[in-house]
Amino acid sequence: MTAPATPTADTDVDATQELSIEALAARTGVTVRNIRAYTTAGLLPSPRLRGRLGLYGDDHAQRLALIRELRDQGFGIEAIRRIFGRAPASAWGDLVAVARSVSGSLFASETPVVVSAKALAAKWKGQMTPALLVRAAKAGLMRELPDGQVQMLSPALGQIAEQLAALGLPLEEVIGMQETMACTLRTTARHWLRTLADSLLAGDAIDAERTAQLLEKARPLATGAVQAAFPVILQQELDALLRKAA
């Protein structure tokens, strides 16, 4: 995997050229407000001062290009700070290449399905209220689209919800169960990914190809661990519940 050139055509700045913050914003496509925010957050070095005028150069433009790329791939401010703090500058381009190759498609195994809000309401016989739809969307399991339709991010999970309803569970309770599950799994996923990231950033150099391979191999291990552990934990909790009821 080849790393992208650090500055792109629209972010390249001559090493001898110094820019005002407004000129840097125009050159890089990053707003003045965000440039200042990145500086305050420690992601961007302070400008060189000429009197009261702050001047920016090539290093600022290159780092802004990387910040913008990582932000586009979904990295948060804290994650970018960790990358800049723990990985050498020579590895940043490789990390961007990895992010480009795996973002949005590595762990998602289902193709989302789009349904109309009317069809979704019909499935639940009027139980799907706007408030419940908002809750389901906040859990991250479905998404309301601008045209009013609903994107089911996991069609299989939607089918499971319908089967639970067939057992007599009200939709509100089904969504409550999914909210709890999503919250717990999100915490688990963050811990897994943070551990992987810490391992990848531990060395002096980042091997982009090895990183992509490690993440690819981690996918079935992560999902397999959840599938293996949940039945055991479910049985343990059932046994505990029965003991309390006895």
Short mmCIF file of C-alpha atoms in Angstrom, two decimals:
data_model
loop_
_atom_site.label_atom_id
_atom_site.label_comp_id
_atom_site.label_asym_id
_atom_site.label_seq_id
_atom_site.Cartn_x
_atom_site.Cartn_y
_atom_site.Cartn_z
CA MET A 1 0.00 0.00 0.00
CA THR A 2 1.50 3.32 -0.97
CA ALA A 3 1.05 6.33 1.27
CA PRO A 4 -0.52 9.44 -0.21
CA ALA A 5 1.65 12.43 -0.88
CA THR A 6 1.52 14.50 2.27
CA PRO A 7 0.38 17.81 0.77
CA THR A 8 -2.06 17.67 -2.10
CA ALA A 9 -2.16 19.99 -5.07
CA ASP A 10 -4.51 22.38 -3.32
CA THR A 11 -2.62 22.39 -0.02
CA ASP A 12 0.98 22.67 -1.20
CA VAL A 13 2.70 25.80 0.02
CA ASP A 14 6.15 26.92 -1.02
CA ALA A 15 8.56 26.42 1.87
CA THR A 16 9.64 30.06 1.70
CA GLN A 17 6.12 31.43 1.50
CA GLU A 18 4.42 32.70 4.63
CA LEU A 19 0.66 33.11 4.77
CA SER A 20 -1.79 34.93 6.96
CA ILE A 21 -4.43 32.75 8.61
CA GLU A 22 -6.97 33.90 6.02
CA ALA A 23 -4.63 32.95 3.16
CA LEU A 24 -3.88 29.59 4.78
CA ALA A 25 -7.60 28.92 5.12
CA ALA A 26 -8.17 29.76 1.45
CA ARG A 27 -5.25 27.57 0.38
CA THR A 28 -6.14 24.51 2.46
CA GLY A 29 -9.92 24.65 2.55
CA VAL A 30 -9.91 24.64 6.37
CA THR A 31 -11.85 27.47 7.97
CA VAL A 32 -10.12 30.17 10.01
CA ARG A 33 -12.18 29.09 12.99
CA ASN A 34 -11.00 25.48 12.69
CA ILE A 35 -7.36 26.51 12.20
CA ARG A 36 -7.56 28.43 15.46
CA ALA A 37 -9.33 25.52 17.16
CA TYR A 38 -6.66 23.05 15.99
CA THR A 39 -3.94 25.40 17.26
CA THR A 40 -5.64 25.70 20.64
CA ALA A 41 -6.03 21.91 20.80
CA GLY A 42 -2.30 21.47 20.16
CA LEU A 43 -2.73 19.80 16.77
CA LEU A 44 -1.21 22.70 14.87
CA PRO A 45 1.94 24.64 15.83
CA SER A 46 1.49 28.30 16.67
CA PRO A 47 2.27 30.69 13.83
CA ARG A 48 5.42 32.78 13.62
CA LEU A 49 4.64 36.26 14.83
CA ARG A 50 5.56 39.37 12.89
CA GLY A 51 4.39 42.07 15.22
CA ARG A 52 0.75 41.14 15.82
CA LEU A 53 0.43 39.21 12.55
CA GLY A 54 0.60 35.42 12.69
CA LEU A 55 2.33 33.82 9.69
CA TYR A 56 1.96 30.22 8.59
CA GLY A 57 4.15 28.13 6.32
CA ASP A 58 4.57 24.79 4.62
CA ASP A 59 4.58 22.75 7.84
CA HIS A 60 1.23 24.18 8.83
CA ALA A 61 -0.29 23.46 5.41
CA GLN A 62 0.97 19.87 5.42
CA ARG A 63 -0.31 19.16 8.89
CA LEU A 64 -3.68 20.75 8.09
CA ALA A 65 -3.95 18.49 5.03
CA LEU A 66 -3.43 15.46 7.27
CA ILE A 67 -5.86 16.72 9.92
CA ARG A 68 -8.50 17.33 7.26
CA GLU A 69 -7.96 13.86 5.78
CA LEU A 70 -8.18 12.16 9.17
CA ARG A 71 -11.28 14.16 10.07
CA ASP A 72 -12.86 13.13 6.76
CA GLN A 73 -12.18 9.49 7.70
CA GLY A 74 -14.01 9.94 11.00
CA PHE A 75 -11.13 10.51 13.43
CA GLY A 76 -11.94 12.74 16.40
CA ILE A 77 -9.72 15.46 17.85
CA GLU A 78 -8.47 13.26 20.70
CA ALA A 79 -7.65 10.41 18.31
CA ILE A 80 -5.66 12.75 16.05
CA ARG A 81 -3.82 14.15 19.06
CA ARG A 82 -2.86 10.61 20.06
CA ILE A 83 -1.62 9.90 16.54
CA PHE A 84 0.49 13.05 16.42
CA GLY A 85 1.80 12.40 19.92
CA ARG A 86 2.69 8.74 19.55
CA ALA A 87 3.47 8.18 15.88
CA PRO A 88 6.45 9.82 14.15
CA ALA A 89 5.69 12.38 11.47
CA SER A 90 7.02 10.00 8.82
CA ALA A 91 4.19 7.58 9.65
CA TRP A 92 1.28 10.01 9.39
CA GLY A 93 0.85 9.52 5.66
CA ASP A 94 0.76 5.75 6.12
CA LEU A 95 -1.92 6.09 8.79
CA VAL A 96 -4.02 8.17 6.42
CA ALA A 97 -3.60 5.48 3.76
CA VAL A 98 -4.79 2.82 6.21
CA ALA A 99 -7.75 4.96 7.24
CA ARG A 100 -8.71 5.40 3.60
CA SER A 101 -8.53 1.69 2.91
CA VAL A 102 -10.58 0.46 5.87
CA SER A 103 -12.92 3.32 6.78
CA GLY A 104 -16.59 2.56 6.39
CA SER A 105 -16.24 -1.00 5.15
CA LEU A 106 -13.95 -3.10 7.33
CA PHE A 107 -16.31 -4.29 10.05
CA ALA A 108 -19.73 -3.66 8.54
CA SER A 109 -20.81 -7.03 7.13
CA GLU A 110 -24.34 -6.18 6.00
CA THR A 111 -25.59 -3.95 3.24
CA PRO A 112 -27.98 -1.34 4.69
CA VAL A 113 -31.56 -1.39 3.42
CA VAL A 114 -33.65 1.73 2.86
CA VAL A 115 -37.37 1.57 3.66
CA SER A 116 -40.05 4.22 3.69
CA ALA A 117 -41.23 5.53 7.03
CA LYS A 118 -44.74 4.44 6.04
CA ALA A 119 -43.61 0.85 5.41
CA LEU A 120 -41.73 0.82 8.70
CA ALA A 121 -44.79 2.04 10.56
CA ALA A 122 -46.94 -0.60 8.88
CA LYS A 123 -44.60 -3.37 10.06
CA TRP A 124 -45.15 -2.27 13.64
CA LYS A 125 -48.88 -1.66 13.31
CA GLY A 126 -48.61 1.98 14.28
CA GLN A 127 -46.23 1.46 17.21
CA MET A 128 -43.33 3.20 15.46
CA THR A 129 -43.79 6.77 16.65
CA PRO A 130 -41.43 9.63 15.71
CA ALA A 131 -40.03 9.58 19.25
CA LEU A 132 -39.20 5.86 19.07
CA LEU A 133 -37.62 6.34 15.64
CA VAL A 134 -35.38 9.05 17.12
CA ARG A 135 -34.35 6.67 19.90
CA ALA A 136 -33.54 3.90 17.44
CA ALA A 137 -31.49 6.33 15.36
CA LYS A 138 -29.57 7.56 18.41
CA ALA A 139 -28.68 3.97 19.23
CA GLY A 140 -26.93 3.88 15.86
CA LEU A 141 -28.93 0.98 14.42
CA MET A 142 -30.95 2.94 11.88
CA ARG A 143 -30.70 6.35 10.28
CA GLU A 144 -33.30 8.86 9.15
CA LEU A 145 -32.53 10.12 5.64
CA PRO A 146 -33.19 13.66 4.39
CA ASP A 147 -35.98 12.43 2.09
CA GLY A 148 -37.88 10.96 5.04
CA GLN A 149 -36.94 7.35 4.41
CA VAL A 150 -35.18 5.18 6.97
CA GLN A 151 -31.91 3.33 6.45
CA MET A 152 -31.73 0.05 8.36
CA LEU A 153 -28.02 -0.37 9.08
CA SER A 154 -28.53 -4.01 10.06
CA PRO A 155 -31.44 -5.65 8.22
CA ALA A 156 -30.85 -8.83 10.23
CA LEU A 157 -31.28 -6.93 13.49
CA GLY A 158 -34.49 -5.45 12.12
CA GLN A 159 -35.79 -8.95 11.45
CA ILE A 160 -34.88 -9.98 15.00
CA ALA A 161 -36.85 -6.99 16.30
CA GLU A 162 -39.86 -8.11 14.27
CA GLN A 163 -39.56 -11.63 15.70
CA LEU A 164 -39.45 -10.23 19.23
CA ALA A 165 -42.60 -8.26 18.46
CA ALA A 166 -44.22 -11.47 17.25
CA LEU A 167 -43.56 -12.87 20.72
CA GLY A 168 -45.67 -10.06 22.14
CA LEU A 169 -43.05 -7.52 23.15
CA PRO A 170 -44.09 -3.89 22.57
CA LEU A 171 -41.85 -1.95 20.17
CA GLU A 172 -40.77 0.44 22.93
CA GLU A 173 -39.37 -2.48 24.93
CA VAL A 174 -37.65 -3.93 21.86
CA ILE A 175 -35.95 -0.60 21.16
CA GLY A 176 -34.97 -0.38 24.82
CA MET A 177 -33.28 -3.78 24.53
CA GLN A 178 -31.44 -2.67 21.40
CA GLU A 179 -30.34 0.58 23.07
CA THR A 180 -28.81 -1.37 25.96
CA MET A 181 -27.11 -3.80 23.60
CA ALA A 182 -25.75 -1.03 21.39
CA CYS A 183 -24.37 0.89 24.39
CA THR A 184 -22.63 -2.19 25.80
CA LEU A 185 -21.20 -3.28 22.45
CA ARG A 186 -20.04 0.26 21.67
CA THR A 187 -18.02 0.31 24.89
CA THR A 188 -16.54 -3.09 24.02
CA ALA A 189 -15.73 -2.01 20.46
CA ARG A 190 -13.98 1.15 21.64
CA HIS A 191 -11.83 -0.86 24.04
CA TRP A 192 -10.89 -3.38 21.33
CA LEU A 193 -10.03 -0.68 18.80
CA ARG A 194 -8.13 1.45 21.32
CA THR A 195 -6.04 -1.60 22.29
CA LEU A 196 -5.29 -2.31 18.62
CA ALA A 197 -4.43 1.34 17.99
CA ASP A 198 -2.09 1.46 20.99
CA SER A 199 -0.30 -1.63 19.69
CA LEU A 200 0.05 -0.18 16.21
CA LEU A 201 1.38 3.13 17.49
CA ALA A 202 3.85 1.54 19.91
CA GLY A 203 6.74 1.25 17.44
CA ASP A 204 8.97 3.85 15.81
CA ALA A 205 7.49 3.24 12.36
CA ILE A 206 4.09 2.37 11.00
CA ASP A 207 3.85 -0.38 8.39
CA ALA A 208 0.68 0.51 6.51
CA GLU A 209 0.31 -2.89 4.88
CA ARG A 210 0.83 -4.77 8.14
CA THR A 211 -1.64 -2.44 9.89
CA ALA A 212 -4.33 -3.08 7.28
CA GLN A 213 -3.74 -6.85 7.51
CA LEU A 214 -3.97 -6.77 11.31
CA LEU A 215 -7.26 -4.90 11.22
CA GLU A 216 -8.62 -7.24 8.57
CA LYS A 217 -7.75 -10.28 10.70
CA ALA A 218 -9.20 -8.59 13.80
CA ARG A 219 -12.64 -8.36 12.22
CA PRO A 220 -13.69 -12.03 12.52
CA LEU A 221 -11.96 -12.28 15.89
CA ALA A 222 -13.92 -9.35 17.32
CA THR A 223 -17.31 -10.45 16.02
CA GLY A 224 -16.55 -14.08 16.88
CA ALA A 225 -15.68 -13.12 20.46
CA VAL A 226 -19.04 -11.41 20.91
CA GLN A 227 -20.92 -14.37 19.39
CA ALA A 228 -19.02 -16.80 21.63
CA ALA A 229 -19.28 -14.83 24.86
CA PHE A 230 -22.88 -13.65 24.74
CA PRO A 231 -24.55 -17.09 25.06
CA VAL A 232 -22.33 -17.91 28.04
CA ILE A 233 -23.09 -14.60 29.75
CA LEU A 234 -26.79 -14.90 28.90
CA GLN A 235 -26.94 -18.33 30.54
CA GLN A 236 -25.07 -17.09 33.61
CA GLU A 237 -27.49 -14.19 34.00
CA LEU A 238 -30.48 -16.50 33.54
CA ASP A 239 -29.15 -18.84 36.22
CA ALA A 240 -28.63 -15.86 38.56
CA LEU A 241 -32.16 -14.62 37.88
CA LEU A 242 -33.62 -18.05 38.62
CA ARG A 243 -31.67 -18.30 41.89
CA LYS A 244 -33.05 -14.94 43.01
CA ALA A 245 -36.59 -16.03 42.15
CA ALA A 246 -36.26 -19.32 44.04
#
